[in-house]
Coordinates of C-alpha atoms and ligand atoms in Angstrom, one line a residue:
X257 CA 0.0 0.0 0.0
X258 CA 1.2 3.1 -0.4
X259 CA 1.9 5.5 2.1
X260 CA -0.7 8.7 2.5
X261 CA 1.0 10.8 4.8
X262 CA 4.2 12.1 4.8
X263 CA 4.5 10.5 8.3
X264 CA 3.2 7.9 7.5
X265 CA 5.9 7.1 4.8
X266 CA 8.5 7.9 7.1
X267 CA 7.5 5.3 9.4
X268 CA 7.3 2.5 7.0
X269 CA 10.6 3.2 5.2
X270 CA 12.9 5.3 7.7
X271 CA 12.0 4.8 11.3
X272 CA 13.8 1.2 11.8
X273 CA 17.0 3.3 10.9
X274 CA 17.0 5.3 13.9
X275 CA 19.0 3.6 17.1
X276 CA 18.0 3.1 20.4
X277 CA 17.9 6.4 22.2
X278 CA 20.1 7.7 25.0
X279 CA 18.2 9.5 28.3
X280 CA 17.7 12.9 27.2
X281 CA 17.6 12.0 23.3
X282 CA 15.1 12.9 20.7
X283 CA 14.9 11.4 17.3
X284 CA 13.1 11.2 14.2
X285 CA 9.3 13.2 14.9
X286 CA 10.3 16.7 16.4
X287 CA 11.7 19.8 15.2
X288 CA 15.2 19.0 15.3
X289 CA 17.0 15.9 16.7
X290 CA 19.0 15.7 20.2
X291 CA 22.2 14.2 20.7
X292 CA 24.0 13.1 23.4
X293 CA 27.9 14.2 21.5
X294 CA 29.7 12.6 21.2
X295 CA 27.3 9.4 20.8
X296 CA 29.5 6.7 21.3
X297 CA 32.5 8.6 23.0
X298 CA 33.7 8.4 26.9
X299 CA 30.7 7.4 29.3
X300 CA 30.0 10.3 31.2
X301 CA 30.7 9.2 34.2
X302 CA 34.3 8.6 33.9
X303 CA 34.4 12.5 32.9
X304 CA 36.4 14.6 35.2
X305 CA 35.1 18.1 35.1
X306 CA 31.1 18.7 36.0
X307 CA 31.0 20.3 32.2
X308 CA 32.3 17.4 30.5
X309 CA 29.9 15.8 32.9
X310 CA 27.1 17.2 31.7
X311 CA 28.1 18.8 27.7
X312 CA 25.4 20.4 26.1
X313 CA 23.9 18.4 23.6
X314 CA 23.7 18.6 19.8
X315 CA 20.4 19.4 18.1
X316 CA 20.2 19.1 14.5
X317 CA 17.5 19.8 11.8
X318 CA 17.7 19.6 7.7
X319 CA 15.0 21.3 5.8
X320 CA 15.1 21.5 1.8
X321 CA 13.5 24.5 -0.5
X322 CA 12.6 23.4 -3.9
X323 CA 12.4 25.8 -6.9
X324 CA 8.9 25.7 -8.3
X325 CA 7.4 24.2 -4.9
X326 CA 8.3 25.9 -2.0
X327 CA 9.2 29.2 -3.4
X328 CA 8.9 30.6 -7.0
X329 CA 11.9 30.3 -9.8
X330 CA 12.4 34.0 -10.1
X331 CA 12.3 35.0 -6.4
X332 CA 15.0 37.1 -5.1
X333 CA 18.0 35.4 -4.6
X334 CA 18.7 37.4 -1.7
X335 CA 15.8 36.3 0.1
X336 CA 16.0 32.7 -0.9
X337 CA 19.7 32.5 0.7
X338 CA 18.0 34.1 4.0
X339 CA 14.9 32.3 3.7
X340 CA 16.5 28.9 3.0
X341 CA 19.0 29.4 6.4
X342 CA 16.1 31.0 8.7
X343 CA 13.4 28.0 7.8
X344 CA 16.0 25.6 9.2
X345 CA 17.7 27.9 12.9
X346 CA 13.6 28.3 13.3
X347 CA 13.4 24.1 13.9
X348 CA 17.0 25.1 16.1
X349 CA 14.5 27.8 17.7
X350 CA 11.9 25.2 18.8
X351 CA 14.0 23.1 20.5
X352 CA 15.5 26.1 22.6
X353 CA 18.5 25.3 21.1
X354 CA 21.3 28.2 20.5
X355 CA 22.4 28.2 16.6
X356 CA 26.0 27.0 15.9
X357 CA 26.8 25.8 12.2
X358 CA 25.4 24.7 9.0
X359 CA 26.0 23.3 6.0
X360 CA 24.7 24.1 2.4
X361 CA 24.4 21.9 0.0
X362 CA 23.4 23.8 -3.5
X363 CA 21.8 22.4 -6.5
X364 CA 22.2 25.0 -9.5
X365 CA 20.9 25.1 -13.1
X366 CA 24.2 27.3 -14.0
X367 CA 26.7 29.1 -12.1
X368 CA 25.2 32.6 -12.7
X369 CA 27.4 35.0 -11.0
X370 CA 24.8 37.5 -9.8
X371 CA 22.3 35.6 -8.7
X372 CA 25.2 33.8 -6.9
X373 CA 26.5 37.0 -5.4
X374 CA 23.1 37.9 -3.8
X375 CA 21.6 34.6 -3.2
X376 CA 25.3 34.8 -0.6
X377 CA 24.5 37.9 0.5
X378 CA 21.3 37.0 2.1
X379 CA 22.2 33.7 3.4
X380 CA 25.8 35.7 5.4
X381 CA 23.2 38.4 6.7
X382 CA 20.7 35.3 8.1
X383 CA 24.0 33.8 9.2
X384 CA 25.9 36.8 10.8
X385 CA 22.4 37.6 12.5
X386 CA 22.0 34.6 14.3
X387 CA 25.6 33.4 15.0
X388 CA 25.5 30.3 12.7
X389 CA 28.9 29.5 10.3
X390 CA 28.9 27.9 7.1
X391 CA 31.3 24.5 8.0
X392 CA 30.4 22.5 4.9
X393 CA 28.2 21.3 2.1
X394 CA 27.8 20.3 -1.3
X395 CA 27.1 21.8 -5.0
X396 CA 25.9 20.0 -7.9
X397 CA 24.5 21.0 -11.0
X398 CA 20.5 20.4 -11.5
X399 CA 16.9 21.7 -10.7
X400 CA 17.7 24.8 -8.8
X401 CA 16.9 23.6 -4.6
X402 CA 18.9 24.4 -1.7
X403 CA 19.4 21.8 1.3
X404 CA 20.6 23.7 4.2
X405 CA 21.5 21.0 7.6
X406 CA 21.5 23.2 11.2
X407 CA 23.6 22.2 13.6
X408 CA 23.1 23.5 17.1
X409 CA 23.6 23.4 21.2
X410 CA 21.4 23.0 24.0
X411 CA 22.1 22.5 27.9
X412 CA 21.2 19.1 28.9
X413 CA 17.7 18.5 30.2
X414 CA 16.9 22.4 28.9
X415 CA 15.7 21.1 25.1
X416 CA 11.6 21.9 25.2
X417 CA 10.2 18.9 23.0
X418 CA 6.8 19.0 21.1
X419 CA 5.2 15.9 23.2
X420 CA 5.3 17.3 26.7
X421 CA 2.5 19.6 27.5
X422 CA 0.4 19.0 30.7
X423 CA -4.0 19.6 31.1
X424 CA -4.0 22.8 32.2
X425 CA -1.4 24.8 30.7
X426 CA -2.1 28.0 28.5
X427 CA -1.4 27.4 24.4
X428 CA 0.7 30.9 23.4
X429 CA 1.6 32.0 19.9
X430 CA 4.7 34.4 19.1
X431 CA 4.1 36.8 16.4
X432 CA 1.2 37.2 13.8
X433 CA 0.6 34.0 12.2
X434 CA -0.7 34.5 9.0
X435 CA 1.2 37.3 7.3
X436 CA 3.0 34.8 5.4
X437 CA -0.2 33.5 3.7
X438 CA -1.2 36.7 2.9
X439 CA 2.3 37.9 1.8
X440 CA 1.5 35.4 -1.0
X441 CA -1.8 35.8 -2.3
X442 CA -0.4 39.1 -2.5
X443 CA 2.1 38.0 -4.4
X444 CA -0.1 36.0 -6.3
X445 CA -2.7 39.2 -7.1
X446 CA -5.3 37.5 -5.2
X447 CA -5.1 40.5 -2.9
X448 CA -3.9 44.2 -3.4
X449 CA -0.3 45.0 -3.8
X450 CA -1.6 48.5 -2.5
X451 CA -3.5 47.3 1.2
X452 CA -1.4 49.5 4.1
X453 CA -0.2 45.6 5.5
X454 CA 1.1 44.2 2.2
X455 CA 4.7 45.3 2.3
X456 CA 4.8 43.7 5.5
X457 CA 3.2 40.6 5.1
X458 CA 5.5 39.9 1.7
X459 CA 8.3 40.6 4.2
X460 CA 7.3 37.7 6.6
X461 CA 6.5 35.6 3.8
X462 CA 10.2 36.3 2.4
X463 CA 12.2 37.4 4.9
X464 CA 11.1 35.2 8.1
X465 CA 12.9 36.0 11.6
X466 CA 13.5 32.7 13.5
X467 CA 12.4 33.5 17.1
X468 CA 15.8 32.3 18.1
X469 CA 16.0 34.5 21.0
X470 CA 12.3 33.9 22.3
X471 CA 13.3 30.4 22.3
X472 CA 16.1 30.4 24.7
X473 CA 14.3 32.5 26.7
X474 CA 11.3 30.1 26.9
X475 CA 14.0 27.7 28.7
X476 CA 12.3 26.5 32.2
X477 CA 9.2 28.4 31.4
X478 CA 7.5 26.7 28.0
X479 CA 6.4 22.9 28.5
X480 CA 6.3 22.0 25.2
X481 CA 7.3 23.6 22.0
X482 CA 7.5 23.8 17.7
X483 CA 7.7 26.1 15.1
X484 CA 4.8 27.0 12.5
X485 CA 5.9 26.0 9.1
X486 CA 2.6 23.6 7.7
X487 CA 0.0 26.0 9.1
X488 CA -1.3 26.8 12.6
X489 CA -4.3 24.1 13.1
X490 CA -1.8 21.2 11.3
X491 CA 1.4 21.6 13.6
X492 CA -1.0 22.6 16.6
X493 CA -2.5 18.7 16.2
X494 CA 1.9 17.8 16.5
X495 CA 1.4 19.1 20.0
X496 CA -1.3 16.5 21.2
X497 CA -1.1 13.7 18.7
X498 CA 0.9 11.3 20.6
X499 CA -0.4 12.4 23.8
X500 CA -3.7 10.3 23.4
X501 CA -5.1 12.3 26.9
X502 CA -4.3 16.0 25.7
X503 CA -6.2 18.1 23.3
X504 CA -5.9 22.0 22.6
X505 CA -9.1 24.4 23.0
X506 CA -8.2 27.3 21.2
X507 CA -10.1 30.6 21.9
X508 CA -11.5 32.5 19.1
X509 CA -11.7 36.1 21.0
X510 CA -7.8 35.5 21.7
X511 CA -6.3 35.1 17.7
X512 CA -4.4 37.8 16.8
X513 CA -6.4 39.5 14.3
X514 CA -6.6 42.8 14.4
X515 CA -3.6 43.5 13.0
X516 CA -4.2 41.3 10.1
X517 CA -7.5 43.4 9.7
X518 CA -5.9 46.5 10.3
X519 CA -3.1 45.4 7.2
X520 CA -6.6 45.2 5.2
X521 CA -7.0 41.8 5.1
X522 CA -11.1 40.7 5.0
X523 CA -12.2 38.9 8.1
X524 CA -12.5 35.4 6.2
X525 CA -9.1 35.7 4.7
X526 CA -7.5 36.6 8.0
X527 CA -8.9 33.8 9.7
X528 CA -8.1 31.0 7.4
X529 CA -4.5 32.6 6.9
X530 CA -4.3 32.9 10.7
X531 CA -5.2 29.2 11.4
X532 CA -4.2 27.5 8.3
X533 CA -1.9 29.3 6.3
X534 CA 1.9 28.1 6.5
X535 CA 5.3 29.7 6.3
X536 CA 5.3 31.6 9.6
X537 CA 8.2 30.5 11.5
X538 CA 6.6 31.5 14.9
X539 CA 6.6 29.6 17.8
X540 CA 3.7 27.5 19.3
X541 CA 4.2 26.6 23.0
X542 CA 2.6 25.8 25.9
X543 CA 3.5 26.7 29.7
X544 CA 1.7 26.3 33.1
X545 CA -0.7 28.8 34.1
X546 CA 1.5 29.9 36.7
X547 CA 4.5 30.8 34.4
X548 CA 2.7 33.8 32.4
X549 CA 4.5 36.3 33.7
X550 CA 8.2 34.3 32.9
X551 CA 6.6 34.0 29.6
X552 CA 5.7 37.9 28.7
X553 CA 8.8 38.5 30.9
X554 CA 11.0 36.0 27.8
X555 CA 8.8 37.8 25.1
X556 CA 9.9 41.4 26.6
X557 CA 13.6 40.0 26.5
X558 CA 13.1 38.7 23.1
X559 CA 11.2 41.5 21.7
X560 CA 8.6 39.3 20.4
X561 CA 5.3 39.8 21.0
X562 CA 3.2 36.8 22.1
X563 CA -0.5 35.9 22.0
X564 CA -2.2 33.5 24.9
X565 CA -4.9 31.5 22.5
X566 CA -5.8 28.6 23.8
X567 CA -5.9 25.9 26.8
X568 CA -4.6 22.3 27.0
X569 CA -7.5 20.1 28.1
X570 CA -8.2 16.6 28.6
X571 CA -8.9 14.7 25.1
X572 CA -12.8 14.7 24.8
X573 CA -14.5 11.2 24.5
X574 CA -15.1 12.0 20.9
X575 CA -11.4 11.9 20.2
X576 CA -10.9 15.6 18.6
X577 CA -7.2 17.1 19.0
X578 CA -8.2 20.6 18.3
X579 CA -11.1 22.7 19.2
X580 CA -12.2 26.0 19.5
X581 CA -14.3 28.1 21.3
X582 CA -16.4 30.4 19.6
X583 CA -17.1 34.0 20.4
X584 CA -20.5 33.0 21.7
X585 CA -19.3 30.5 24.3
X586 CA -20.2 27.6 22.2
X587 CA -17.4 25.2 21.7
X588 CA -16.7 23.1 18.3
X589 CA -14.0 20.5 16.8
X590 CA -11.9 22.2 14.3
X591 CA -10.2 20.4 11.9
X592 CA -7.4 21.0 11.0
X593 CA -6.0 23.1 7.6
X594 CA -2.7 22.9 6.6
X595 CA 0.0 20.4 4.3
X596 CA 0.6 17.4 3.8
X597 CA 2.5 16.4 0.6
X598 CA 1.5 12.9 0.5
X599 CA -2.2 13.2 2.2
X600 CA -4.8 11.6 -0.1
X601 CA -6.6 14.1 -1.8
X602 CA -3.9 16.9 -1.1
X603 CA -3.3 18.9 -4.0
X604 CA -0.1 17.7 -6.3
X605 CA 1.3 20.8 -5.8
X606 CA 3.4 20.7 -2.4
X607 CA 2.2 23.6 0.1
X608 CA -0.3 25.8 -2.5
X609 CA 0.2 28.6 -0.3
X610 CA 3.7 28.8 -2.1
X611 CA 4.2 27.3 -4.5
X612 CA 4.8 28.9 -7.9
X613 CA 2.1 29.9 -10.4
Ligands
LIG288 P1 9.7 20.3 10.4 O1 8.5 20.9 9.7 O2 9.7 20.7 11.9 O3 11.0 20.6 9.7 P2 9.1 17.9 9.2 O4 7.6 17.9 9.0 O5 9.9 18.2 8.0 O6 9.5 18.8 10.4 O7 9.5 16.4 9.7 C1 8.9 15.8 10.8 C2 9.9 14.9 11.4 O8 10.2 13.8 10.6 C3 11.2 15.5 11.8 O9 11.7 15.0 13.0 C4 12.2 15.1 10.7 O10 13.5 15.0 11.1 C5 11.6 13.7 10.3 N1 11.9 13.3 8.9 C6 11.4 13.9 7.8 N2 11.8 13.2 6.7 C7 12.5 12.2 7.1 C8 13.3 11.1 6.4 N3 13.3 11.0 5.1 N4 14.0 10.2 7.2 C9 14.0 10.4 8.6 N5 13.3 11.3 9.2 C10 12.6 12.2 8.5
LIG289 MG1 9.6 22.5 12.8

């Protein structure tokens, strides 16, 4: 049979290749991996110093942008080198982990020397801003698509993981989720180049700022954490989905609208870009009730705003991972909008929200 979710293919074909797991490690399934480094090396406890006792450990994520799919053929190369590195330190971001390295591994059509030159240019400013050096990679010639691999540090114990949220805790957003999606129907003509929020929104969509520092800052504070990339409803469901007693009650009054509204977006359009559009690289966490004020405290460090939307509660009887409360009180399952490039009925092309037209 073949496989009809991505997830679903990775667990027929790739999980058997991961090892066993050391305490504190995290493979295939969240943001980025964490690894006890090195793996195999000197057991801890025959380490002298309480640092090489307890060495931070190595997280690691690999993301890949294809021409055509995830972004279109004649973007600015500029903004594809930054996009390209920020898509992968925002999976770094969700883990709390602190940026370090990367590598690049380039596939190119031709060697054309401008779009070289910028397509650099926006990857060093990504890289100089968030403290990650180039240390490898690889370039071939063939369908223009850049793999980029992150490679970054965590304190032991301090990683936040996607599957650990508790009944109870309050479900917080950074940012304005949704300005992506409408950065490309922009983009697209669907909406006005000329609405007061478009130059922004083509700016998130282009130009997104992995909430690195909001991260770290949500160390000991957030109990569970990932970044937005497949939409707000689909990665919210990655929060709850192997946690068969937890679901997420989001609260409609509580979306961060207005501003979306204020850009000039219609109400309708705001609200499916808010819950299901993708591309926003913003954080999703959870944190105990009793932690809000370490979390707007990390948020005023960061200089991110964040939004308190929802509440983890116990799974209803029904089953639903996601539901939302309505203005009115009433309460409903919503089901969640996003990507899935190998879903059955998804739409050939990978993430419509950006692909190419
Ligand atoms: P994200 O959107 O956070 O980058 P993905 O949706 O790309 O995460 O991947 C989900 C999880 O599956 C991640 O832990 C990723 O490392 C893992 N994964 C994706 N593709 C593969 C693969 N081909 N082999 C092994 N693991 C994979
Ligand atoms: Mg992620």
């Amino acid at each position: 049979m073949t496989p009809t979710t991505e997830f679903a293919l990775i667990r027929r074909y790739f999980a058997a290749l991961t090892p066993p797991l050391q305490p504190g490690e995290v493979g295939i399934g969240d943001d980025a991996a964490l690894l006890t480094w090195p793996r195999a090396g000197t057991p801890q406890r025959e380490r002298s110093s309480s640092a090489e006792k307890y060495p931070p450990m190595l997280a690691v994520t690999t993301d890949t942008l294809v021409a055509g799919r995830h972004f279109f053929p004649d973007v600015d190369a500029e903004a594809l080198g930054w996009k390209a590195l920020a898509v992968n330190l925002s999976d770094l971001a969700a883990m709390g982990a602190t940026p370090e390295a990367f590598l690049l591994a380039l596939t190119l059509p031709a060697a054309n020397p401008t779009w070289l030159e910028r397509f650099a240019a926006g990857l060093a400013a990504c890289a100089s801003r968030y403290g990650a050096a180039l240390v490898g990679g690889d370039t071939t010639r063939g369908p223009l698509t850049v793999t980029i691999t992150a490679l970054g540090s965590v304190p032991r114990g301090e990683a936040i993981r996607r599957d650990t949220a508790r009944v109870t805790d309050d479900l917080w957003v950074s940012g304005y989720p949704g300005r992506a999606a409408l950065g490309l129907a922009v983009r697209r003509g669907e909406l006005p180049a000329t609405l007061p929020g478009a130059a922004e929104w083509i700016d998130a969509l282009e130009r997104p700022e992995p909430r690195v520092a909001l991260g770290v800052a949500l160390r000991g504070v957030a109990s569970a954490m990932l970044d937005l990339s497949d939409g707000l409803t689909q990665d919210a469901t990655h929060l709850v989905e192997n946690r068969p007693e937890l679901a997420l009650l989001l609260h409609h009054a509580a979306l961060p609208l207005s501003p979306l509204i204020a850009g000039g977006a219609p109400l309708e359009v705001a609200y499916r870009a808010l819950l299901g559009g993708g591309d926003d690289y913003e954080l999703l966490f959870t944190a105990p009730v009793a932690q809000r004020d370490a979390v707007a405290a990390a948020a005023a460090a960061a200089g991110i705003a964040v939004h308190r939307i929802g509440t983890v509660i116990p799974r209803p009887a029904e089953g639903q991972m996601l539901l939302i409360k309505e203005t009115d009180g009433t309460i409903r399952p919503l089901s969640p909008q996003g990507w899935d490039p190998f879903r059955d009925g998804a739409p050939k092309e990978d993430r419509p929200w950006k692909a190419a037209r």
